[in-house]
PDB file of C-alpha atoms and ligand atoms in Angstrom:
ATOM      1  CA  MET A   1      -5.153  -0.353  25.245  1.00  0.00           C
ATOM      2  CA  GLN A   2      -2.427   2.075  26.269  1.00  0.00           C
ATOM      3  CA  LYS A   3      -0.290   3.871  23.685  1.00  0.00           C
ATOM      4  CA  LEU A   4       3.396   3.722  24.650  1.00  0.00           C
ATOM      5  CA  GLU A   5       6.569   4.989  22.948  1.00  0.00           C
ATOM      6  CA  GLU A   6       7.023   5.661  19.225  1.00  0.00           C
ATOM      7  CA  LEU A   7       9.071   2.736  17.910  1.00  0.00           C
ATOM      8  CA  TYR A   8       9.438   3.762  14.286  1.00  0.00           C
ATOM      9  CA  LYS A   9       8.785   6.948  12.365  1.00  0.00           C
ATOM     10  CA  GLY A  10       8.442   6.214   8.654  1.00  0.00           C
ATOM     11  CA  LYS A  11       7.902   8.703   5.859  1.00  0.00           C
ATOM     12  CA  ALA A  12       4.105   8.811   6.284  1.00  0.00           C
ATOM     13  CA  LYS A  13       3.211   6.769   9.366  1.00  0.00           C
ATOM     14  CA  SER A  14       4.484   6.153  12.881  1.00  0.00           C
ATOM     15  CA  VAL A  15       4.326   2.892  14.775  1.00  0.00           C
ATOM     16  CA  TYR A  16       3.776   2.915  18.555  1.00  0.00           C
ATOM     17  CA  ALA A  17       4.192   0.180  21.137  1.00  0.00           C
ATOM     18  CA  THR A  18       1.192  -0.665  23.322  1.00  0.00           C
ATOM     19  CA  ASP A  19       0.817  -2.390  26.683  1.00  0.00           C
ATOM     20  CA  ASP A  20      -0.142  -5.526  24.730  1.00  0.00           C
ATOM     21  CA  ALA A  21       2.888  -7.443  23.402  1.00  0.00           C
ATOM     22  CA  ASP A  22       0.982  -8.556  20.260  1.00  0.00           C
ATOM     23  CA  HIS A  23      -0.260  -5.145  19.092  1.00  0.00           C
ATOM     24  CA  PHE A  24       1.005  -1.835  17.734  1.00  0.00           C
ATOM     25  CA  ILE A  25      -0.770   1.451  17.106  1.00  0.00           C
ATOM     26  CA  MET A  26      -0.263   2.808  13.590  1.00  0.00           C
ATOM     27  CA  HIS A  27      -0.578   6.587  13.253  1.00  0.00           C
ATOM     28  CA  PHE A  28      -1.197   8.062   9.796  1.00  0.00           C
ATOM     29  CA  ARG A  29       0.471  11.475   9.629  1.00  0.00           C
ATOM     30  CA  ASN A  30      -0.142  14.272   7.110  1.00  0.00           C
ATOM     31  CA  ASP A  31       3.427  13.847   5.814  1.00  0.00           C
ATOM     32  CA  THR A  32       3.694  12.882   2.170  1.00  0.00           C
ATOM     33  CA  SER A  33       6.787  11.747   0.347  1.00  0.00           C
ATOM     34  CA  ALA A  34       7.750  10.618  -3.128  1.00  0.00           C
ATOM     35  CA  PHE A  35      10.896   9.552  -4.950  1.00  0.00           C
ATOM     36  CA  ASP A  36      12.267   7.639  -1.921  1.00  0.00           C
ATOM     37  CA  GLY A  37      11.805  10.625   0.378  1.00  0.00           C
ATOM     38  CA  LYS A  38      13.377  13.229  -1.912  1.00  0.00           C
ATOM     39  CA  LYS A  39      10.091  15.131  -2.374  1.00  0.00           C
ATOM     40  CA  LEU A  40       8.266  15.974   0.869  1.00  0.00           C
ATOM     41  CA  ALA A  41       5.135  17.895   1.854  1.00  0.00           C
ATOM     42  CA  GLN A  42       2.447  18.177   4.515  1.00  0.00           C
ATOM     43  CA  LEU A  43      -1.062  17.687   3.161  1.00  0.00           C
ATOM     44  CA  ASP A  44      -4.019  18.714   5.286  1.00  0.00           C
ATOM     45  CA  ARG A  45      -6.430  15.848   6.222  1.00  0.00           C
ATOM     46  CA  LYS A  46      -4.216  13.191   4.594  1.00  0.00           C
ATOM     47  CA  GLY A  47      -3.669  11.212   7.811  1.00  0.00           C
ATOM     48  CA  MET A  48      -7.395  10.986   8.476  1.00  0.00           C
ATOM     49  CA  VAL A  49      -8.320  10.189   4.863  1.00  0.00           C
ATOM     50  CA  ASN A  50      -5.743   7.407   4.486  1.00  0.00           C
ATOM     51  CA  ASN A  51      -6.492   5.920   7.912  1.00  0.00           C
ATOM     52  CA  LYS A  52     -10.213   5.599   7.130  1.00  0.00           C
ATOM     53  CA  PHE A  53      -9.613   4.499   3.545  1.00  0.00           C
ATOM     54  CA  ASN A  54      -7.209   1.812   4.745  1.00  0.00           C
ATOM     55  CA  ALA A  55      -9.679   0.589   7.382  1.00  0.00           C
ATOM     56  CA  PHE A  56     -12.376   0.212   4.705  1.00  0.00           C
ATOM     57  CA  ILE A  57     -10.125  -1.733   2.310  1.00  0.00           C
ATOM     58  CA  MET A  58      -8.608  -3.954   5.016  1.00  0.00           C
ATOM     59  CA  ALA A  59     -12.129  -4.905   6.156  1.00  0.00           C
ATOM     60  CA  LYS A  60     -13.083  -5.842   2.567  1.00  0.00           C
ATOM     61  CA  LEU A  61      -9.930  -7.957   2.226  1.00  0.00           C
ATOM     62  CA  GLN A  62     -10.470  -9.655   5.570  1.00  0.00           C
ATOM     63  CA  GLU A  63     -14.076 -10.483   4.546  1.00  0.00           C
ATOM     64  CA  ALA A  64     -12.732 -12.026   1.334  1.00  0.00           C
ATOM     65  CA  GLY A  65     -10.379 -14.289   3.287  1.00  0.00           C
ATOM     66  CA  VAL A  66      -7.107 -12.333   3.073  1.00  0.00           C
ATOM     67  CA  PRO A  67      -5.488 -12.362   6.531  1.00  0.00           C
ATOM     68  CA  THR A  68      -4.544  -8.793   7.553  1.00  0.00           C
ATOM     69  CA  HIS A  69      -2.949  -7.063  10.535  1.00  0.00           C
ATOM     70  CA  PHE A  70      -5.849  -4.590  10.866  1.00  0.00           C
ATOM     71  CA  GLU A  71      -7.848  -4.838  14.114  1.00  0.00           C
ATOM     72  CA  LYS A  72      -9.860  -1.600  14.490  1.00  0.00           C
ATOM     73  CA  LEU A  73      -9.920   2.155  14.110  1.00  0.00           C
ATOM     74  CA  LEU A  74      -8.872   3.969  17.289  1.00  0.00           C
ATOM     75  CA  SER A  75      -9.221   7.605  16.203  1.00  0.00           C
ATOM     76  CA  ASP A  76      -9.349   9.708  13.031  1.00  0.00           C
ATOM     77  CA  THR A  77      -5.656   9.064  12.385  1.00  0.00           C
ATOM     78  CA  GLU A  78      -4.838   5.882  14.335  1.00  0.00           C
ATOM     79  CA  CYS A  79      -5.632   2.197  14.113  1.00  0.00           C
ATOM     80  CA  LEU A  80      -4.755  -0.895  16.097  1.00  0.00           C
ATOM     81  CA  VAL A  81      -2.747  -3.525  14.221  1.00  0.00           C
ATOM     82  CA  LYS A  82      -1.125  -6.850  14.960  1.00  0.00           C
ATOM     83  CA  LYS A  83       2.578  -6.545  15.679  1.00  0.00           C
ATOM     84  CA  LEU A  84       4.396  -7.999  12.692  1.00  0.00           C
ATOM     85  CA  LYS A  85       7.963  -8.882  11.869  1.00  0.00           C
ATOM     86  CA  MET A  86       7.951  -7.207   8.465  1.00  0.00           C
ATOM     87  CA  ILE A  87       9.375  -8.934   5.385  1.00  0.00           C
ATOM     88  CA  PRO A  88      11.473  -6.242   3.618  1.00  0.00           C
ATOM     89  CA  VAL A  89      10.031  -7.019   0.198  1.00  0.00           C
ATOM     90  CA  GLU A  90       7.369  -4.990  -1.631  1.00  0.00           C
ATOM     91  CA  CYS A  91       4.948  -6.928  -3.851  1.00  0.00           C
ATOM     92  CA  VAL A  92       3.574  -5.043  -6.872  1.00  0.00           C
ATOM     93  CA  ILE A  93       0.822  -6.126  -9.269  1.00  0.00           C
ATOM     94  CA  ARG A  94       0.108  -4.184 -12.454  1.00  0.00           C
ATOM     95  CA  ASN A  95      -3.090  -4.242 -14.522  1.00  0.00           C
ATOM     96  CA  TYR A  96      -2.149  -1.250 -16.688  1.00  0.00           C
ATOM     97  CA  ALA A  97       1.324   0.084 -17.532  1.00  0.00           C
ATOM     98  CA  ALA A  98       2.530   3.082 -15.518  1.00  0.00           C
ATOM     99  CA  GLY A  99       5.478   4.368 -13.508  1.00  0.00           C
ATOM    100  CA  SER A 100       8.693   2.375 -13.288  1.00  0.00           C
ATOM    101  CA  LEU A 101       7.444  -0.366 -15.646  1.00  0.00           C
ATOM    102  CA  CYS A 102       7.246   2.171 -18.496  1.00  0.00           C
ATOM    103  CA  ARG A 103      10.686   3.577 -17.650  1.00  0.00           C
ATOM    104  CA  ARG A 104      12.288   0.115 -17.330  1.00  0.00           C
ATOM    105  CA  LEU A 105      10.729  -1.733 -20.247  1.00  0.00           C
ATOM    106  CA  GLY A 106       9.628   1.045 -22.601  1.00  0.00           C
ATOM    107  CA  ILE A 107       5.975  -0.022 -22.405  1.00  0.00           C
ATOM    108  CA  GLN A 108       3.551   2.791 -23.217  1.00  0.00           C
ATOM    109  CA  GLU A 109       1.668   4.258 -20.228  1.00  0.00           C
ATOM    110  CA  GLY A 110      -1.929   3.084 -20.113  1.00  0.00           C
ATOM    111  CA  ARG A 111      -1.455  -0.214 -21.968  1.00  0.00           C
ATOM    112  CA  HIS A 112      -3.649  -2.948 -20.522  1.00  0.00           C
ATOM    113  CA  ILE A 113      -1.488  -5.721 -19.059  1.00  0.00           C
ATOM    114  CA  SER A 114      -2.937  -9.197 -19.346  1.00  0.00           C
ATOM    115  CA  PRO A 115      -2.242 -11.328 -17.450  1.00  0.00           C
ATOM    116  CA  PRO A 116      -1.263  -8.880 -14.700  1.00  0.00           C
ATOM    117  CA  THR A 117       2.457  -8.786 -13.827  1.00  0.00           C
ATOM    118  CA  PHE A 118       3.864  -9.499 -10.365  1.00  0.00           C
ATOM    119  CA  GLU A 119       7.109  -7.833  -9.278  1.00  0.00           C
ATOM    120  CA  LEU A 120       9.266  -7.773  -6.142  1.00  0.00           C
ATOM    121  CA  PHE A 121      11.229  -4.795  -4.818  1.00  0.00           C
ATOM    122  CA  LEU A 122      13.622  -4.645  -1.888  1.00  0.00           C
ATOM    123  CA  LYS A 123      12.318  -2.180   0.711  1.00  0.00           C
ATOM    124  CA  ASP A 124      15.442  -0.042   1.118  1.00  0.00           C
ATOM    125  CA  ASP A 125      15.238   3.711   0.495  1.00  0.00           C
ATOM    126  CA  SER A 126      19.027   4.118   0.548  1.00  0.00           C
ATOM    127  CA  LEU A 127      19.210   1.810  -2.496  1.00  0.00           C
ATOM    128  CA  GLY A 128      16.101   3.305  -4.149  1.00  0.00           C
ATOM    129  CA  ASP A 129      13.958   0.178  -3.570  1.00  0.00           C
ATOM    130  CA  PRO A 130      15.627  -1.904  -6.318  1.00  0.00           C
ATOM    131  CA  MET A 131      13.726  -4.597  -8.193  1.00  0.00           C
ATOM    132  CA  ILE A 132      14.702  -8.110  -7.082  1.00  0.00           C
ATOM    133  CA  ASN A 133      13.684 -11.657  -7.941  1.00  0.00           C
ATOM    134  CA  ASP A 134      12.817 -14.754  -5.887  1.00  0.00           C
ATOM    135  CA  SER A 135      16.378 -15.983  -6.058  1.00  0.00           C
ATOM    136  CA  HIS A 136      17.750 -12.754  -4.503  1.00  0.00           C
ATOM    137  CA  ALA A 137      15.117 -12.887  -1.765  1.00  0.00           C
ATOM    138  CA  GLU A 138      15.887 -16.524  -0.919  1.00  0.00           C
ATOM    139  CA  THR A 139      19.679 -16.286  -1.152  1.00  0.00           C
ATOM    140  CA  PHE A 140      19.970 -13.112   0.926  1.00  0.00           C
ATOM    141  CA  GLY A 141      17.392 -14.281   3.466  1.00  0.00           C
ATOM    142  CA  TRP A 142      14.718 -11.621   2.883  1.00  0.00           C
ATOM    143  CA  ALA A 143      11.985 -14.252   2.390  1.00  0.00           C
ATOM    144  CA  THR A 144      11.780 -18.026   2.087  1.00  0.00           C
ATOM    145  CA  LYS A 145      10.481 -19.878  -0.969  1.00  0.00           C
ATOM    146  CA  ALA A 146       7.254 -20.705   0.889  1.00  0.00           C
ATOM    147  CA  GLN A 147       6.768 -17.080   1.998  1.00  0.00           C
ATOM    148  CA  LEU A 148       7.344 -15.825  -1.565  1.00  0.00           C
ATOM    149  CA  GLN A 149       4.763 -18.274  -2.846  1.00  0.00           C
ATOM    150  CA  GLN A 150       2.221 -17.112  -0.229  1.00  0.00           C
ATOM    151  CA  MET A 151       2.926 -13.407  -0.863  1.00  0.00           C
ATOM    152  CA  ARG A 152       2.412 -13.943  -4.581  1.00  0.00           C
ATOM    153  CA  GLU A 153      -0.868 -15.839  -4.099  1.00  0.00           C
ATOM    154  CA  LEU A 154      -2.224 -13.298  -1.609  1.00  0.00           C
ATOM    155  CA  THR A 155      -1.251 -10.332  -3.801  1.00  0.00           C
ATOM    156  CA  TYR A 156      -3.120 -11.855  -6.780  1.00  0.00           C
ATOM    157  CA  LYS A 157      -6.083 -12.534  -4.494  1.00  0.00           C
ATOM    158  CA  VAL A 158      -6.083  -8.881  -3.353  1.00  0.00           C
ATOM    159  CA  ASN A 159      -6.114  -7.870  -7.030  1.00  0.00           C
ATOM    160  CA  GLU A 160      -9.118 -10.128  -7.678  1.00  0.00           C
ATOM    161  CA  VAL A 161     -11.014  -8.608  -4.755  1.00  0.00           C
ATOM    162  CA  LEU A 162     -10.125  -4.953  -5.332  1.00  0.00           C
ATOM    163  CA  GLN A 163     -10.274  -4.664  -9.132  1.00  0.00           C
ATOM    164  CA  PRO A 164     -14.081  -5.160  -9.258  1.00  0.00           C
ATOM    165  CA  LEU A 165     -14.556  -2.950  -6.188  1.00  0.00           C
ATOM    166  CA  PHE A 166     -12.829  -0.001  -7.875  1.00  0.00           C
ATOM    167  CA  GLU A 167     -14.532  -0.820 -11.175  1.00  0.00           C
ATOM    168  CA  GLN A 168     -17.931  -0.437  -9.494  1.00  0.00           C
ATOM    169  CA  GLY A 169     -16.794   3.054  -8.476  1.00  0.00           C
ATOM    170  CA  GLY A 170     -15.856   3.885 -12.080  1.00  0.00           C
ATOM    171  CA  MET A 171     -12.108   3.498 -11.518  1.00  0.00           C
ATOM    172  CA  LEU A 172      -9.268   1.389 -12.894  1.00  0.00           C
ATOM    173  CA  LEU A 173      -6.914  -0.238 -10.399  1.00  0.00           C
ATOM    174  CA  VAL A 174      -3.741   0.377 -12.402  1.00  0.00           C
ATOM    175  CA  ASP A 175      -1.188  -1.048  -9.964  1.00  0.00           C
ATOM    176  CA  PHE A 176      -0.552  -1.395  -6.243  1.00  0.00           C
ATOM    177  CA  LYS A 177       2.097  -2.300  -3.679  1.00  0.00           C
ATOM    178  CA  LEU A 178       1.656  -4.564  -0.658  1.00  0.00           C
ATOM    179  CA  GLU A 179       3.861  -5.400   2.325  1.00  0.00           C
ATOM    180  CA  PHE A 180       3.586  -8.575   4.358  1.00  0.00           C
ATOM    181  CA  GLY A 181       4.868  -9.625   7.764  1.00  0.00           C
ATOM    182  CA  LEU A 182       4.884 -12.507  10.210  1.00  0.00           C
ATOM    183  CA  PHE A 183       2.574 -12.774  13.217  1.00  0.00           C
ATOM    184  CA  HIS A 184       3.724 -15.725  15.320  1.00  0.00           C
ATOM    185  CA  ASP A 185       5.056 -17.323  12.101  1.00  0.00           C
ATOM    186  CA  GLN A 186       1.819 -16.750  10.162  1.00  0.00           C
ATOM    187  CA  LEU A 187       2.262 -14.612   7.033  1.00  0.00           C
ATOM    188  CA  ILE A 188      -0.309 -11.802   6.887  1.00  0.00           C
ATOM    189  CA  LEU A 189      -0.878  -8.527   5.041  1.00  0.00           C
ATOM    190  CA  GLY A 190       0.559  -5.500   6.851  1.00  0.00           C
ATOM    191  CA  ASP A 191       1.141  -1.803   6.272  1.00  0.00           C
ATOM    192  CA  GLU A 192      -1.648  -0.027   4.358  1.00  0.00           C
ATOM    193  CA  PHE A 193      -3.751   0.105   1.239  1.00  0.00           C
ATOM    194  CA  SER A 194      -4.515   3.699   0.246  1.00  0.00           C
ATOM    195  CA  PRO A 195      -4.115   5.981  -2.782  1.00  0.00           C
ATOM    196  CA  ASP A 196      -0.543   6.543  -1.535  1.00  0.00           C
ATOM    197  CA  GLY A 197       0.484   3.008  -2.536  1.00  0.00           C
ATOM    198  CA  CYS A 198      -1.560   2.310  -5.635  1.00  0.00           C
ATOM    199  CA  ARG A 199      -2.528   3.924  -8.925  1.00  0.00           C
ATOM    200  CA  LEU A 200      -6.177   4.644  -9.673  1.00  0.00           C
ATOM    201  CA  TRP A 201      -7.538   6.246 -12.821  1.00  0.00           C
ATOM    202  CA  ASP A 202     -11.029   7.391 -13.637  1.00  0.00           C
ATOM    203  CA  ALA A 203     -12.305   4.640 -15.979  1.00  0.00           C
ATOM    204  CA  GLU A 204     -13.788   7.113 -18.499  1.00  0.00           C
ATOM    205  CA  THR A 205     -11.313   9.979 -18.584  1.00  0.00           C
ATOM    206  CA  ARG A 206      -8.241   8.169 -17.175  1.00  0.00           C
ATOM    207  CA  GLU A 207      -7.696  11.127 -14.864  1.00  0.00           C
ATOM    208  CA  LYS A 208      -5.156  10.251 -12.147  1.00  0.00           C
ATOM    209  CA  MET A 209      -6.698   9.962  -8.663  1.00  0.00           C
ATOM    210  CA  ASP A 210      -3.710   8.704  -6.615  1.00  0.00           C
ATOM    211  CA  LYS A 211      -0.269   9.778  -5.405  1.00  0.00           C
ATOM    212  CA  ASP A 212       0.842  10.559  -8.958  1.00  0.00           C
ATOM    213  CA  ARG A 213      -1.092  13.818  -8.387  1.00  0.00           C
ATOM    214  CA  PHE A 214       1.576  14.648  -5.793  1.00  0.00           C
ATOM    215  CA  ARG A 215       4.525  13.166  -7.710  1.00  0.00           C
ATOM    216  CA  GLN A 216       3.594  15.056 -10.886  1.00  0.00           C
ATOM    217  CA  ASP A 217       2.345  18.289  -9.227  1.00  0.00           C
ATOM    218  CA  LEU A 218      -1.175  17.826 -10.614  1.00  0.00           C
ATOM    219  CA  GLY A 219      -2.820  19.505  -7.585  1.00  0.00           C
ATOM    220  CA  ASN A 220      -5.890  18.703  -5.426  1.00  0.00           C
ATOM    221  CA  VAL A 221      -4.210  15.554  -4.081  1.00  0.00           C
ATOM    222  CA  ILE A 222      -6.400  14.985  -1.022  1.00  0.00           C
ATOM    223  CA  GLU A 223      -9.563  16.119  -2.804  1.00  0.00           C
ATOM    224  CA  PHE A 224      -9.001  13.239  -5.241  1.00  0.00           C
ATOM    225  CA  TYR A 225      -8.229  10.743  -2.436  1.00  0.00           C
ATOM    226  CA  GLU A 226     -11.556  11.748  -0.859  1.00  0.00           C
ATOM    227  CA  GLU A 227     -13.344  11.374  -4.175  1.00  0.00           C
ATOM    228  CA  VAL A 228     -11.946   7.827  -4.524  1.00  0.00           C
ATOM    229  CA  GLY A 229     -13.218   7.055  -1.023  1.00  0.00           C
ATOM    230  CA  LYS A 230     -16.656   8.532  -1.665  1.00  0.00           C
ATOM    231  CA  ARG A 231     -17.062   6.474  -4.833  1.00  0.00           C
ATOM    232  CA  LEU A 232     -16.408   3.309  -2.768  1.00  0.00           C
ATOM    233  CA  GLY A 233     -18.649   4.376   0.117  1.00  0.00           C
ATOM    234  CA  VAL A 234     -15.940   5.210   2.656  1.00  0.00           C
ATOM    235  CA  VAL A 235     -17.291   7.495   5.393  1.00  0.00           C
ATOM    236  CA  PHE A 236     -14.741  10.183   6.312  1.00  0.00           C
TER     237      PHE A 236
HETATM  238  P1  ADP B   1       8.314   3.868   5.268  1.00  0.00           P
HETATM  239  O1  ADP B   1       8.985   2.954   6.268  1.00  0.00           O
HETATM  240  O2  ADP B   1       8.367   3.294   3.881  1.00  0.00           O
HETATM  241  O3  ADP B   1       8.773   5.277   5.344  1.00  0.00           O
HETATM  242  P2  ADP B   1       5.687   4.371   6.540  1.00  0.00           P
HETATM  243  O4  ADP B   1       5.853   5.809   6.839  1.00  0.00           O
HETATM  244  O5  ADP B   1       4.418   3.927   5.936  1.00  0.00           O
HETATM  245  O6  ADP B   1       6.754   3.774   5.545  1.00  0.00           O
HETATM  246  O7  ADP B   1       5.983   3.617   7.900  1.00  0.00           O
HETATM  247  C1  ADP B   1       5.286   2.527   8.344  1.00  0.00           C
HETATM  248  C2  ADP B   1       6.270   1.432   8.681  1.00  0.00           C
HETATM  249  O8  ADP B   1       5.637   0.473   9.518  1.00  0.00           O
HETATM  250  C3  ADP B   1       6.771   0.688   7.447  1.00  0.00           C
HETATM  251  O9  ADP B   1       8.166   0.508   7.539  1.00  0.00           O
HETATM  252  C4  ADP B   1       6.040  -0.659   7.512  1.00  0.00           C
HETATM  253  O10 ADP B   1       6.809  -1.697   6.950  1.00  0.00           O
HETATM  254  C5  ADP B   1       5.858  -0.836   9.014  1.00  0.00           C
HETATM  255  N1  ADP B   1       4.684  -1.629   9.393  1.00  0.00           N
HETATM  256  C6  ADP B   1       3.469  -1.632   8.800  1.00  0.00           C
HETATM  257  N2  ADP B   1       2.606  -2.443   9.432  1.00  0.00           N
HETATM  258  C7  ADP B   1       3.293  -2.993  10.478  1.00  0.00           C
HETATM  259  C8  ADP B   1       2.950  -3.923  11.504  1.00  0.00           C
HETATM  260  N3  ADP B   1       1.730  -4.459  11.606  1.00  0.00           N
HETATM  261  N4  ADP B   1       3.912  -4.282  12.389  1.00  0.00           N
HETATM  262  C9  ADP B   1       5.168  -3.747  12.296  1.00  0.00           C
HETATM  263  N5  ADP B   1       5.544  -2.841  11.361  1.00  0.00           N
HETATM  264  C10 ADP B   1       4.616  -2.468  10.452  1.00  0.00           C
HETATM  265  N1  UDP B   2       4.844   1.999  -4.611  1.00  0.00           N
HETATM  266  C1  UDP B   2       4.776   2.277  -3.268  1.00  0.00           C
HETATM  267  N2  UDP B   2       5.925   2.441  -2.564  1.00  0.00           N
HETATM  268  C2  UDP B   2       7.142   2.344  -3.120  1.00  0.00           C
HETATM  269  C3  UDP B   2       7.218   2.062  -4.520  1.00  0.00           C
HETATM  270  C4  UDP B   2       6.047   1.897  -5.233  1.00  0.00           C
HETATM  271  O1  UDP B   2       3.690   2.351  -2.710  1.00  0.00           O
HETATM  272  O2  UDP B   2       8.166   2.495  -2.414  1.00  0.00           O
HETATM  273  C5  UDP B   2       3.615   1.802  -5.391  1.00  0.00           C
HETATM  274  C6  UDP B   2       3.334   2.955  -6.347  1.00  0.00           C
HETATM  275  O3  UDP B   2       2.509   3.941  -5.728  1.00  0.00           O
HETATM  276  C7  UDP B   2       2.608   2.268  -7.473  1.00  0.00           C
HETATM  277  C8  UDP B   2       3.187   0.838  -7.483  1.00  0.00           C
HETATM  278  O4  UDP B   2       3.784   0.661  -6.203  1.00  0.00           O
HETATM  279  O5  UDP B   2       1.223   2.171  -7.182  1.00  0.00           O
HETATM  280  C9  UDP B   2       4.217   0.630  -8.562  1.00  0.00           C
HETATM  281  O6  UDP B   2       5.198   1.642  -8.459  1.00  0.00           O
HETATM  282  P1  UDP B   2       6.328   1.782  -9.569  1.00  0.00           P
HETATM  283  O7  UDP B   2       7.217   0.585  -9.545  1.00  0.00           O
HETATM  284  O8  UDP B   2       5.706   2.120 -10.874  1.00  0.00           O
HETATM  285  O9  UDP B   2       7.260   2.963  -9.045  1.00  0.00           O
HETATM  286  P2  UDP B   2       7.202   4.543  -9.148  1.00  0.00           P
HETATM  287  O10 UDP B   2       6.716   4.958 -10.483  1.00  0.00           O
HETATM  288  O11 UDP B   2       6.286   4.936  -8.033  1.00  0.00           O
HETATM  289  O12 UDP B   2       8.630   4.907  -8.909  1.00  0.00           O
END
């Protein structure tokens, strides 16, 4: 598989064309961003850690019957993925209150949320990724009713698979964000699952082990990402 031109440079990853019309190469860079790109940094080893972490989680999801774009690892910082037409909607599930939910609804951080909530956000940094509902998505053509239904079902399924996995490693899966896309009209999971796009707390101490360490200047960001991986059995 030949790596061709860079098609898209996001805040943390780059997407490259390949000589195969159905596949892209996804490159995890060391760049880190928060607050819709307003806070930026370079973190040593981050690209490698997130690439391998993502490969591990995508394989677990695939095994559990969640269709994903992940094909294989290509190098420490690159993987081969199916070329998707991305749906510009972020799907978020919450098991414990944190982040924007607390700010929006005044819920205390750390409160257990049962049943878990499901939220949609429009993927648009210039607008600050605003929260939307099904009606907005359908009316403005971001996703169809059937796609929304599938994204919701798959996101809950991912929660059912990953919650016990993190629990076995002594962690709480607080919340997470997923992105989906279309591969020849089939809706599948795209993008990544890593501590950059979810919240993970130590189950005993509730110490933060995810990107909140970067957002809140808590330090040792990548050391904690690696610790999360080690607890799950990811080989870096
Ligand atoms: P952002 O765009 O939010 O800055 P990244 O730096 O993570 O995010 O860039 C990765 C980009 O690649 C995202 O826009 C994501 O939607 C897109 N993407 C992820 N997986 C695929 C895929 N399989 N096919 C096409 N685009 C993808
Ligand atoms: N998230 C993400 N990308 C975004 C927005 C949110 O990966 O553009 C993740 C975030 O890391 C958290 C979950 O989605 O795990 C819920 O985020 P929230 O709505 O609480 O927003 P935040 O507090 O990050 O502004």
